[in-house]
CSV table of C-alpha atoms in Angstrom, one decimal:
chain,number,residue,atom,x,y,z
A,322,UNK,CA,-20.5,2.0,5.7
A,323,UNK,CA,-17.4,3.1,7.6
A,324,UNK,CA,-14.0,2.5,6.2
A,325,UNK,CA,-10.7,1.9,8.0
A,326,UNK,CA,-10.1,4.5,10.6
A,327,UNK,CA,-6.8,5.5,12.2
A,328,UNK,CA,-6.0,7.7,15.2
A,329,UNK,CA,-4.5,10.1,15.8
A,330,UNK,CA,-4.2,11.6,12.3
A,331,UNK,CA,-1.0,13.4,13.3
A,332,UNK,CA,1.4,12.8,16.2
A,333,UNK,CA,4.4,14.8,17.2
A,334,UNK,CA,6.6,13.3,19.8
A,335,UNK,CA,10.0,13.8,21.3
A,336,UNK,CA,12.8,11.4,20.6
A,337,UNK,CA,12.9,8.6,23.2
A,338,UNK,CA,9.2,8.7,24.0
A,339,UNK,CA,6.8,5.8,23.4
A,340,UNK,CA,3.8,6.2,21.0
A,341,UNK,CA,0.7,4.2,20.3
A,342,UNK,CA,-1.1,4.3,17.0
A,343,UNK,CA,-4.6,2.9,16.6
A,344,UNK,CA,-6.4,1.2,13.8
A,345,UNK,CA,-10.1,0.3,13.5
A,346,UNK,CA,-10.6,-2.0,10.6
A,347,UNK,CA,-13.8,-2.5,8.6
A,348,UNK,CA,-16.2,-4.6,10.6
A,349,UNK,CA,-16.0,-8.3,9.6
A,350,UNK,CA,-12.6,-8.0,8.1
A,351,UNK,CA,-10.4,-10.8,9.4
A,352,UNK,CA,-7.1,-9.6,8.1
A,353,UNK,CA,-5.3,-6.5,9.3
A,354,UNK,CA,-2.0,-5.1,8.0
A,355,UNK,CA,0.3,-2.3,9.0
A,356,UNK,CA,2.5,-0.5,6.5
A,357,UNK,CA,4.9,2.4,6.8
A,358,UNK,CA,5.4,5.1,4.2
A,359,UNK,CA,8.5,7.2,4.4
A,360,UNK,CA,10.6,9.3,2.1
A,361,UNK,CA,13.6,7.1,2.4
A,362,UNK,CA,12.1,3.7,2.3
A,363,UNK,CA,8.8,4.1,0.3
A,364,UNK,CA,5.9,1.9,1.3
A,365,UNK,CA,7.0,-1.1,3.4
A,366,UNK,CA,5.1,-3.9,5.1
A,367,UNK,CA,5.4,-4.1,8.9
A,368,UNK,CA,3.0,-6.7,10.4
A,369,UNK,CA,0.0,-8.8,9.4
A,370,UNK,CA,-2.8,-10.3,11.5
A,371,UNK,CA,-5.1,-13.0,10.2
A,372,UNK,CA,-7.9,-14.2,12.5
A,373,UNK,CA,-6.5,-16.1,15.5
A,374,UNK,CA,-3.3,-17.1,13.8
A,375,UNK,CA,0.1,-15.9,15.0
A,376,UNK,CA,0.9,-12.6,13.3
A,377,UNK,CA,3.5,-12.2,10.6
A,378,UNK,CA,6.0,-9.9,12.2
A,379,UNK,CA,8.6,-10.2,9.5
A,380,UNK,CA,8.5,-6.5,8.5
A,381,UNK,CA,9.0,-5.0,11.9
A,382,UNK,CA,12.3,-3.0,11.6
A,383,UNK,CA,13.4,-3.4,15.2
A,384,UNK,CA,12.3,-4.8,18.6
A,385,UNK,CA,11.2,-1.3,19.5
A,386,UNK,CA,8.1,-2.0,17.3
A,387,UNK,CA,5.3,-4.2,18.4
A,388,UNK,CA,1.6,-4.5,17.6
A,389,UNK,CA,-1.4,-6.3,19.0
A,390,UNK,CA,-4.9,-6.9,17.8
A,391,UNK,CA,-7.5,-7.3,20.5
A,392,UNK,CA,-10.7,-9.3,20.0
A,393,UNK,CA,-9.9,-9.8,16.3
A,394,UNK,CA,-10.8,-6.1,15.7
A,395,UNK,CA,-8.9,-3.0,16.8
A,396,UNK,CA,-5.1,-3.0,16.5
A,397,UNK,CA,-2.5,-0.9,18.2
A,398,UNK,CA,1.0,-0.3,16.9
A,399,UNK,CA,3.5,0.7,19.6
A,400,UNK,CA,6.8,2.2,19.0
A,401,UNK,CA,9.1,2.4,22.1
A,402,UNK,CA,11.9,4.9,22.5
A,403,UNK,CA,11.1,6.6,19.3
A,404,UNK,CA,14.0,7.7,17.0
A,405,UNK,CA,13.9,10.4,14.3
A,406,UNK,CA,14.1,7.7,11.6
A,407,UNK,CA,10.7,6.5,12.8
A,408,UNK,CA,9.1,9.6,11.3
A,409,UNK,CA,6.7,8.4,8.6
A,410,UNK,CA,3.1,7.9,7.8
A,411,UNK,CA,1.8,4.6,9.3
A,412,UNK,CA,-0.9,3.0,7.2
A,413,UNK,CA,-3.4,0.4,8.3
A,414,UNK,CA,-5.3,-1.8,5.9
A,415,UNK,CA,-7.9,-4.6,6.4
A,416,UNK,CA,-9.4,-7.2,4.1
A,417,UNK,CA,-11.9,-10.0,4.3
A,418,UNK,CA,-11.5,-13.6,3.2
A,419,UNK,CA,-13.5,-13.7,0.1
A,420,UNK,CA,-12.8,-13.8,-3.6
A,421,UNK,CA,-11.5,-10.3,-3.8
A,422,UNK,CA,-9.0,-10.1,-0.8
A,423,UNK,CA,-8.9,-6.4,-1.5
A,424,UNK,CA,-7.0,-4.4,1.1
A,425,UNK,CA,-8.8,-1.3,2.2
A,426,UNK,CA,-6.5,1.4,3.5
A,427,UNK,CA,-7.0,3.9,6.2
A,428,UNK,CA,-5.9,7.6,5.9
A,429,UNK,CA,-2.8,7.0,8.0
A,430,UNK,CA,-1.1,8.5,11.0
A,431,UNK,CA,1.6,10.9,10.3
A,432,UNK,CA,4.3,10.5,13.0
A,433,UNK,CA,6.9,13.2,13.5
A,434,UNK,CA,9.8,12.5,16.0
A,435,UNK,CA,11.6,15.7,17.0
B,124,UNK,CA,11.2,-13.1,-3.6
B,125,UNK,CA,8.8,-10.9,-5.5
B,126,UNK,CA,9.5,-7.3,-6.3
B,127,UNK,CA,8.3,-4.5,-8.7
B,128,UNK,CA,10.1,-1.7,-10.3
B,129,UNK,CA,8.4,1.5,-11.4
B,130,UNK,CA,10.3,3.5,-14.0
B,131,UNK,CA,10.0,7.2,-13.6
B,132,UNK,CA,9.3,8.7,-10.2
B,133,UNK,CA,7.6,11.7,-11.8
B,134,UNK,CA,5.5,11.7,-15.0
B,135,UNK,CA,3.8,14.8,-16.5
B,136,UNK,CA,1.2,14.6,-19.2
B,137,UNK,CA,-1.1,17.1,-20.8
B,138,UNK,CA,-4.8,17.0,-20.0
B,139,UNK,CA,-6.4,14.7,-22.6
B,140,UNK,CA,-3.2,12.9,-23.5
B,141,UNK,CA,-2.4,9.3,-22.9
B,142,UNK,CA,-1.2,8.2,-19.5
B,143,UNK,CA,1.4,5.5,-19.3
B,144,UNK,CA,2.9,4.5,-16.0
B,145,UNK,CA,5.5,1.7,-16.1
B,146,UNK,CA,5.8,-1.3,-13.8
B,147,UNK,CA,8.1,-4.3,-14.2
B,148,UNK,CA,8.0,-7.3,-11.9
B,149,UNK,CA,10.4,-9.9,-10.7
B,150,UNK,CA,9.0,-13.1,-9.4
B,151,UNK,CA,10.0,-16.7,-9.1
B,152,UNK,CA,6.3,-17.8,-9.2
B,153,UNK,CA,3.4,-16.4,-11.2
B,154,UNK,CA,2.8,-13.0,-9.6
B,155,UNK,CA,-0.4,-11.3,-8.5
B,156,UNK,CA,-0.1,-7.6,-9.4
B,157,UNK,CA,-1.9,-4.5,-8.3
B,158,UNK,CA,-2.1,-0.8,-9.0
B,159,UNK,CA,-3.0,1.5,-6.2
B,160,UNK,CA,-3.6,5.3,-6.3
B,161,UNK,CA,-2.9,7.7,-3.5
B,162,UNK,CA,-4.4,11.2,-3.5
B,163,UNK,CA,-2.8,13.9,-1.3
B,164,UNK,CA,-3.2,13.2,2.4
B,165,UNK,CA,-5.3,10.1,1.8
B,166,UNK,CA,-4.8,6.4,2.1
B,167,UNK,CA,-4.3,4.1,-0.9
B,168,UNK,CA,-7.2,3.0,-3.2
B,169,UNK,CA,-7.1,-0.1,-5.4
B,170,UNK,CA,-7.3,0.8,-9.1
B,171,UNK,CA,-7.1,-2.7,-10.5
B,172,UNK,CA,-5.6,-6.1,-10.0
B,173,UNK,CA,-4.2,-9.0,-12.1
B,174,UNK,CA,-5.1,-12.5,-10.8
B,175,UNK,CA,-4.3,-14.5,-13.9
B,176,UNK,CA,-7.9,-14.6,-15.1
B,177,UNK,CA,-7.3,-12.2,-18.0
B,178,UNK,CA,-4.2,-10.4,-19.2
B,179,UNK,CA,-6.0,-7.1,-19.9
B,180,UNK,CA,-7.4,-5.8,-16.7
B,181,UNK,CA,-9.8,-2.8,-16.5
B,182,UNK,CA,-10.1,-0.8,-13.4
B,183,UNK,CA,-11.8,2.2,-12.0
B,184,UNK,CA,-11.6,5.8,-13.4
B,185,UNK,CA,-10.9,4.5,-16.9
B,186,UNK,CA,-7.6,2.9,-16.1
B,187,UNK,CA,-6.4,-0.4,-17.5
B,188,UNK,CA,-3.3,-2.5,-17.4
B,189,UNK,CA,-2.0,-5.4,-19.4
B,190,UNK,CA,0.0,-8.3,-18.0
B,191,UNK,CA,2.8,-9.2,-20.4
B,192,UNK,CA,4.7,-12.3,-19.2
B,193,UNK,CA,7.3,-12.0,-22.0
B,194,UNK,CA,8.2,-8.5,-20.9
B,195,UNK,CA,7.6,-9.1,-17.2
B,196,UNK,CA,5.5,-5.9,-17.3
B,197,UNK,CA,2.2,-4.6,-15.9
B,198,UNK,CA,2.0,-1.0,-17.2
B,199,UNK,CA,-0.9,1.2,-16.3
B,200,UNK,CA,-2.6,3.2,-19.0
B,201,UNK,CA,-5.5,5.7,-19.5
B,202,UNK,CA,-6.4,7.0,-23.0
B,203,UNK,CA,-7.2,10.5,-21.9
B,204,UNK,CA,-5.8,12.2,-18.8
B,205,UNK,CA,-8.0,14.3,-16.6
B,206,UNK,CA,-7.0,16.8,-14.0
B,207,UNK,CA,-8.4,14.6,-11.3
B,208,UNK,CA,-5.9,11.9,-12.2
B,209,UNK,CA,-3.1,13.9,-10.5
B,210,UNK,CA,-1.9,11.6,-7.7
B,211,UNK,CA,0.8,9.1,-6.8
B,212,UNK,CA,0.5,5.6,-8.2
B,213,UNK,CA,2.0,2.5,-6.8
B,214,UNK,CA,2.5,-0.9,-8.4
B,215,UNK,CA,2.4,-3.9,-6.0
B,216,UNK,CA,2.9,-7.6,-6.0
B,217,UNK,CA,1.9,-10.5,-3.8
B,218,UNK,CA,3.2,-14.1,-3.7
B,219,UNK,CA,-0.3,-15.6,-4.0
B,220,UNK,CA,-3.9,-14.4,-4.4
B,221,UNK,CA,-5.2,-14.2,-0.9
B,222,UNK,CA,-4.7,-12.4,2.4
B,223,UNK,CA,-1.1,-11.6,1.8
B,224,UNK,CA,1.2,-8.7,2.4
B,225,UNK,CA,1.8,-6.3,-0.5
B,226,UNK,CA,5.3,-5.5,-1.8
B,227,UNK,CA,5.2,-2.0,-3.3
B,228,UNK,CA,7.2,-0.2,-6.0
B,229,UNK,CA,8.6,3.2,-5.2
B,230,UNK,CA,5.7,5.0,-6.8
B,231,UNK,CA,5.2,7.4,-9.7
B,232,UNK,CA,3.8,10.9,-9.1
B,233,UNK,CA,1.5,11.9,-12.0
B,234,UNK,CA,1.1,15.6,-12.8
B,235,UNK,CA,-1.5,16.7,-15.3
B,236,UNK,CA,-0.7,19.9,-17.3
B,237,UNK,CA,-3.8,22.0,-18.1
């Protein structure tokens, strides 16, 4: 079965441009998470979607960051007016509501802002 | 708030030697603790988790961890290191066992010396 997929795998953008990062969770997984992994900040939570509930946006670092999840499946993380400090690997994870609650991670999108 | 501290950002062990990666937690409520492994250019993979069912938890690839409340620790061990164990290891905590965001430690890079 397919795991969590993310696209693109690498993205280089100029400072000030907007970028969209995509996550395809495992089919049937109701929960979807975005994390960011950077040299300076380590692994940090960004946002969490659970079914039709309002997302937990408490980890988004600024209002330049937003995310949506359409149809309870695919999610897009958008960063507007990118800054150099946004350079990081963006990881997506999904999990299902069962006894394990294990989060399955995608391979990540490496974002470089020049 | 929950947090985890990983002592030692880099650990080197000889092939066949004991692996010990340290993780201490800080939590106002009983924690749920996890160890994840990240191989180069890959996403994170769950090694094992503590959900209060048993204090000694066995995971994949021969790893295990023991929850010690008196020491607020959840150290990861493996009796005999293999070259394929070279990776970065992250300890993580959640507030409750369910679909919940992970709070990660800063990671420990494990190098295996042939």
